[in-house]
């Protein structure tokens, strides 16, 4: 791999990450409803999905994944429906009890990671990005172990920097709504956003 190709891919990854998509709206909704820590868990799940797509692309399986056709449509419908259900549950969630926060934090991390993984794997644009764009930057047949390490670092670090910037802004907005009534409004806004993500995943082609 050449330095020019590496920088070009990093820039493409940055622009792709900076464009709001299902991951952006889902993590923002999680910040608004459950706080910064829960959104970090979801962010970890999305990064895991990125690593899965990168692995598929490097092993030549991305094209097969893209060609799954009807099977992928079923996966999209299932993931979208799950996110709509999560949004519904958030909408009906009662105001949080301060005494319950430690238990929520302890038991919610794994669920947040799984939610992020679902959002990432059900995003068709991510599949297209890795299946079509990655081969245009690099000769995948000639990639060595050191090249894979560089690509992995780019895939993990570049979008995480962008996502953390968005999450910090959303967390600052959440701090402005500390009163119970305002917090309930913000939580329902997050629930509506998460439901919208599920709908967009279902109808996106």
mmCIF file of C-alpha atoms in Angstrom:
data_model
loop_
_atom_site.group_PDB
_atom_site.id
_atom_site.type_symbol
_atom_site.label_atom_id
_atom_site.label_comp_id
_atom_site.label_asym_id
_atom_site.label_seq_id
_atom_site.Cartn_x
_atom_site.Cartn_y
_atom_site.Cartn_z
ATOM 1 C CA UNK A 1 0.000 0.000 0.000
ATOM 2 C CA UNK A 2 1.199 3.499 -0.784
ATOM 3 C CA UNK A 3 0.999 6.439 1.606
ATOM 4 C CA UNK A 4 -1.227 8.256 -0.889
ATOM 5 C CA UNK A 5 -3.705 5.380 -0.943
ATOM 6 C CA UNK A 6 -3.713 5.167 2.845
ATOM 7 C CA UNK A 7 -4.401 8.889 3.243
ATOM 8 C CA UNK A 8 -7.085 8.805 0.557
ATOM 9 C CA UNK A 9 -8.839 5.892 2.260
ATOM 10 C CA UNK A 10 -8.615 7.631 5.649
ATOM 11 C CA UNK A 11 -10.197 10.748 4.145
ATOM 12 C CA UNK A 12 -12.950 8.675 2.524
ATOM 13 C CA UNK A 13 -13.592 6.988 5.869
ATOM 14 C CA UNK A 14 -13.737 10.384 7.591
ATOM 15 C CA UNK A 15 -16.260 11.766 5.090
ATOM 16 C CA UNK A 16 -18.331 8.581 5.270
ATOM 17 C CA UNK A 17 -18.372 8.781 9.080
ATOM 18 C CA UNK A 18 -19.159 12.503 9.153
ATOM 19 C CA UNK A 19 -22.279 11.974 7.035
ATOM 20 C CA UNK A 20 -25.203 11.313 9.411
ATOM 21 C CA UNK A 21 -26.583 7.809 9.030
ATOM 22 C CA UNK A 22 -28.289 5.122 11.136
ATOM 23 C CA UNK A 23 -25.299 4.869 13.484
ATOM 24 C CA UNK A 24 -25.251 8.619 14.118
ATOM 25 C CA UNK A 25 -28.962 8.840 14.885
ATOM 26 C CA UNK A 26 -28.985 5.662 16.998
ATOM 27 C CA UNK A 27 -26.034 6.712 19.182
ATOM 28 C CA UNK A 28 -27.403 10.242 19.532
ATOM 29 C CA UNK A 29 -30.735 8.820 20.657
ATOM 30 C CA UNK A 30 -28.938 6.613 23.174
ATOM 31 C CA UNK A 31 -27.062 9.630 24.604
ATOM 32 C CA UNK A 32 -30.299 11.568 24.980
ATOM 33 C CA UNK A 33 -32.168 8.711 26.641
ATOM 34 C CA UNK A 34 -29.521 6.829 28.633
ATOM 35 C CA UNK A 35 -26.419 9.009 28.830
ATOM 36 C CA UNK A 36 -22.906 9.105 27.401
ATOM 37 C CA UNK A 37 -21.798 5.768 28.876
ATOM 38 C CA UNK A 38 -24.594 3.802 27.229
ATOM 39 C CA UNK A 39 -23.818 5.449 23.892
ATOM 40 C CA UNK A 40 -20.168 4.387 24.197
ATOM 41 C CA UNK A 41 -21.373 0.796 24.443
ATOM 42 C CA UNK A 42 -23.381 1.223 21.265
ATOM 43 C CA UNK A 43 -20.360 2.822 19.600
ATOM 44 C CA UNK A 44 -18.263 -0.242 20.467
ATOM 45 C CA UNK A 45 -20.878 -2.445 18.800
ATOM 46 C CA UNK A 46 -20.807 -0.344 15.632
ATOM 47 C CA UNK A 47 -17.006 -0.563 15.522
ATOM 48 C CA UNK A 48 -17.252 -4.347 15.841
ATOM 49 C CA UNK A 49 -19.544 -4.366 12.795
ATOM 50 C CA UNK A 50 -16.959 -2.271 10.921
ATOM 51 C CA UNK A 51 -14.297 -4.858 11.720
ATOM 52 C CA UNK A 52 -16.603 -7.614 10.479
ATOM 53 C CA UNK A 53 -17.156 -5.798 7.172
ATOM 54 C CA UNK A 54 -13.430 -5.106 6.839
ATOM 55 C CA UNK A 55 -12.669 -8.788 7.410
ATOM 56 C CA UNK A 56 -15.236 -9.804 4.799
ATOM 57 C CA UNK A 57 -13.749 -7.373 2.295
ATOM 58 C CA UNK A 58 -10.191 -8.553 2.907
ATOM 59 C CA UNK A 59 -11.167 -12.210 2.567
ATOM 60 C CA UNK A 60 -13.089 -11.632 -0.649
ATOM 61 C CA UNK A 61 -16.448 -12.395 0.919
ATOM 62 C CA UNK A 62 -17.912 -8.874 0.776
ATOM 63 C CA UNK A 63 -19.219 -9.386 -2.754
ATOM 64 C CA UNK A 64 -20.956 -12.565 -1.627
ATOM 65 C CA UNK A 65 -22.473 -10.707 1.313
ATOM 66 C CA UNK A 66 -23.670 -7.953 -1.001
ATOM 67 C CA UNK A 67 -25.194 -10.591 -3.282
ATOM 68 C CA UNK A 68 -27.206 -12.224 -0.481
ATOM 69 C CA UNK A 69 -30.256 -10.490 -1.897
ATOM 70 C CA UNK A 70 -33.427 -11.684 -0.233
ATOM 71 C CA UNK A 71 -31.575 -12.986 2.836
ATOM 72 C CA UNK A 72 -30.163 -9.516 3.526
ATOM 73 C CA UNK A 73 -33.643 -8.021 3.116
ATOM 74 C CA UNK A 74 -34.864 -10.382 5.851
ATOM 75 C CA UNK A 75 -31.969 -9.321 8.098
ATOM 76 C CA UNK A 76 -32.762 -5.644 7.468
ATOM 77 C CA UNK A 77 -36.429 -6.158 8.300
ATOM 78 C CA UNK A 78 -35.565 -7.988 11.523
ATOM 79 C CA UNK A 79 -33.023 -5.363 12.638
ATOM 80 C CA UNK A 80 -35.274 -2.449 11.713
ATOM 81 C CA UNK A 81 -38.205 -3.997 13.570
ATOM 82 C CA UNK A 82 -36.018 -4.542 16.638
ATOM 83 C CA UNK A 83 -34.961 -0.875 16.677
ATOM 84 C CA UNK A 84 -38.584 0.246 16.312
ATOM 85 C CA UNK A 85 -39.439 -1.959 19.296
ATOM 86 C CA UNK A 86 -36.581 -0.394 21.292
ATOM 87 C CA UNK A 87 -37.908 3.057 20.441
ATOM 88 C CA UNK A 88 -41.377 2.022 21.605
ATOM 89 C CA UNK A 89 -39.979 0.717 24.903
ATOM 90 C CA UNK A 90 -38.028 3.951 25.428
ATOM 91 C CA UNK A 91 -41.155 5.997 24.745
ATOM 92 C CA UNK A 92 -43.067 4.137 27.470
ATOM 93 C CA UNK A 93 -40.131 4.148 29.899
ATOM 94 C CA UNK A 94 -40.961 5.925 33.191
ATOM 95 C CA UNK A 95 -38.731 8.720 34.520
ATOM 96 C CA UNK A 96 -35.456 7.231 35.814
ATOM 97 C CA UNK A 97 -34.927 6.591 39.513
ATOM 98 C CA UNK A 98 -31.495 7.747 40.695
ATOM 99 C CA UNK A 99 -31.171 4.609 42.849
ATOM 100 C CA UNK A 100 -31.507 2.408 39.768
ATOM 101 C CA UNK A 101 -28.684 4.063 37.821
ATOM 102 C CA UNK A 102 -25.850 1.768 39.056
ATOM 103 C CA UNK A 103 -27.821 -1.347 38.066
ATOM 104 C CA UNK A 104 -28.666 0.128 34.674
ATOM 105 C CA UNK A 105 -25.018 0.930 34.028
ATOM 106 C CA UNK A 106 -23.887 -2.526 35.110
ATOM 107 C CA UNK A 107 -26.424 -4.519 33.118
ATOM 108 C CA UNK A 108 -26.828 -2.191 30.138
ATOM 109 C CA UNK A 109 -23.344 -2.280 28.594
ATOM 110 C CA UNK A 110 -23.683 -5.652 26.865
ATOM 111 C CA UNK A 111 -27.117 -4.722 25.562
ATOM 112 C CA UNK A 112 -25.809 -1.389 24.257
ATOM 113 C CA UNK A 113 -22.952 -3.163 22.459
ATOM 114 C CA UNK A 114 -25.399 -5.627 20.889
ATOM 115 C CA UNK A 115 -27.691 -2.777 19.841
ATOM 116 C CA UNK A 116 -24.753 -1.036 18.175
ATOM 117 C CA UNK A 117 -23.741 -4.257 16.434
ATOM 118 C CA UNK A 118 -27.272 -4.646 15.070
ATOM 119 C CA UNK A 119 -27.334 -1.054 13.813
ATOM 120 C CA UNK A 120 -23.947 -1.457 12.135
ATOM 121 C CA UNK A 121 -24.651 -4.804 10.484
ATOM 122 C CA UNK A 122 -28.026 -3.666 9.147
ATOM 123 C CA UNK A 123 -26.639 -0.553 7.443
ATOM 124 C CA UNK A 124 -26.508 -1.306 3.683
ATOM 125 C CA UNK A 125 -24.266 1.704 3.049
ATOM 126 C CA UNK A 126 -21.541 0.150 5.203
ATOM 127 C CA UNK A 127 -21.621 -3.024 3.141
ATOM 128 C CA UNK A 128 -21.334 -1.031 -0.084
ATOM 129 C CA UNK A 129 -18.514 1.086 1.361
ATOM 130 C CA UNK A 130 -16.336 -1.883 2.200
ATOM 131 C CA UNK A 131 -17.344 -4.084 -0.735
ATOM 132 C CA UNK A 132 -16.974 -1.462 -3.464
ATOM 133 C CA UNK A 133 -14.736 1.318 -2.174
ATOM 134 C CA UNK A 134 -11.991 -0.609 -0.398
ATOM 135 C CA UNK A 135 -10.890 -2.520 -3.541
ATOM 136 C CA UNK A 136 -10.713 0.774 -5.445
ATOM 137 C CA UNK A 137 -7.979 2.009 -3.072
ATOM 138 C CA UNK A 138 -5.957 -1.166 -2.571
ATOM 139 C CA UNK A 139 -5.037 -4.400 -4.294
ATOM 140 C CA UNK A 140 -6.614 -6.727 -1.757
ATOM 141 C CA UNK A 141 -4.796 -9.753 -3.165
ATOM 142 C CA UNK A 142 -1.414 -8.187 -2.334
ATOM 143 C CA UNK A 143 -2.189 -6.900 1.169
ATOM 144 C CA UNK A 144 0.230 -7.979 3.904
ATOM 145 C CA UNK A 145 -0.202 -8.317 7.672
ATOM 146 C CA UNK A 146 1.201 -4.816 8.312
ATOM 147 C CA UNK A 147 -1.246 -3.373 5.772
ATOM 148 C CA UNK A 148 -4.128 -5.062 7.573
ATOM 149 C CA UNK A 149 -2.968 -3.514 10.852
ATOM 150 C CA UNK A 150 -2.972 -0.046 9.256
ATOM 151 C CA UNK A 151 -6.443 -0.537 7.761
ATOM 152 C CA UNK A 152 -7.763 -1.790 11.087
ATOM 153 C CA UNK A 153 -6.404 1.293 12.855
ATOM 154 C CA UNK A 154 -8.022 3.593 10.289
ATOM 155 C CA UNK A 155 -11.364 1.789 10.529
ATOM 156 C CA UNK A 156 -11.349 1.956 14.332
ATOM 157 C CA UNK A 157 -9.869 5.398 14.996
ATOM 158 C CA UNK A 158 -11.170 7.653 12.206
ATOM 159 C CA UNK A 159 -14.927 7.089 12.659
ATOM 160 C CA UNK A 160 -14.557 6.922 16.449
ATOM 161 C CA UNK A 161 -13.104 10.448 16.535
ATOM 162 C CA UNK A 162 -16.047 11.727 14.492
ATOM 163 C CA UNK A 163 -18.606 9.816 16.545
ATOM 164 C CA UNK A 164 -17.147 10.952 19.871
ATOM 165 C CA UNK A 165 -17.377 14.568 18.721
ATOM 166 C CA UNK A 166 -21.083 14.105 17.966
ATOM 167 C CA UNK A 167 -21.691 12.229 21.225
ATOM 168 C CA UNK A 168 -20.030 14.926 23.331
ATOM 169 C CA UNK A 169 -22.254 17.557 21.705
ATOM 170 C CA UNK A 170 -25.350 15.425 22.366
ATOM 171 C CA UNK A 171 -24.272 14.851 25.982
ATOM 172 C CA UNK A 172 -23.951 18.606 26.477
ATOM 173 C CA UNK A 173 -27.487 19.040 25.170
ATOM 174 C CA UNK A 174 -28.689 16.357 27.593
ATOM 175 C CA UNK A 175 -27.193 18.250 30.547
ATOM 176 C CA UNK A 176 -29.479 21.177 29.743
ATOM 177 C CA UNK A 177 -32.513 18.982 30.425
ATOM 178 C CA UNK A 178 -31.991 17.912 34.029
ATOM 179 C CA UNK A 179 -35.530 18.579 35.272
ATOM 180 C CA UNK A 180 -37.775 15.475 35.225
ATOM 181 C CA UNK A 181 -40.293 16.957 32.780
ATOM 182 C CA UNK A 182 -37.586 18.162 30.402
ATOM 183 C CA UNK A 183 -35.793 14.828 30.720
ATOM 184 C CA UNK A 184 -38.977 12.977 29.779
ATOM 185 C CA UNK A 185 -39.356 15.125 26.667
ATOM 186 C CA UNK A 186 -35.738 14.497 25.727
ATOM 187 C CA UNK A 187 -36.119 10.757 26.317
ATOM 188 C CA UNK A 188 -39.141 10.627 24.034
ATOM 189 C CA UNK A 189 -37.269 12.614 21.419
ATOM 190 C CA UNK A 190 -34.550 9.966 21.562
ATOM 191 C CA UNK A 191 -37.166 7.213 21.329
ATOM 192 C CA UNK A 192 -38.679 8.823 18.242
ATOM 193 C CA UNK A 193 -35.212 9.127 16.713
ATOM 194 C CA UNK A 194 -34.450 5.446 17.335
ATOM 195 C CA UNK A 195 -37.803 4.469 15.837
ATOM 196 C CA UNK A 196 -36.985 6.602 12.800
ATOM 197 C CA UNK A 197 -33.670 4.768 12.422
ATOM 198 C CA UNK A 198 -35.518 1.457 12.390
ATOM 199 C CA UNK A 199 -37.962 2.705 9.765
ATOM 200 C CA UNK A 200 -35.143 4.096 7.594
ATOM 201 C CA UNK A 201 -33.296 0.761 7.726
ATOM 202 C CA UNK A 202 -36.431 -1.083 6.616
ATOM 203 C CA UNK A 203 -37.251 1.224 3.689
ATOM 204 C CA UNK A 204 -33.649 1.938 2.570
ATOM 205 C CA UNK A 205 -32.653 0.187 -0.669
#
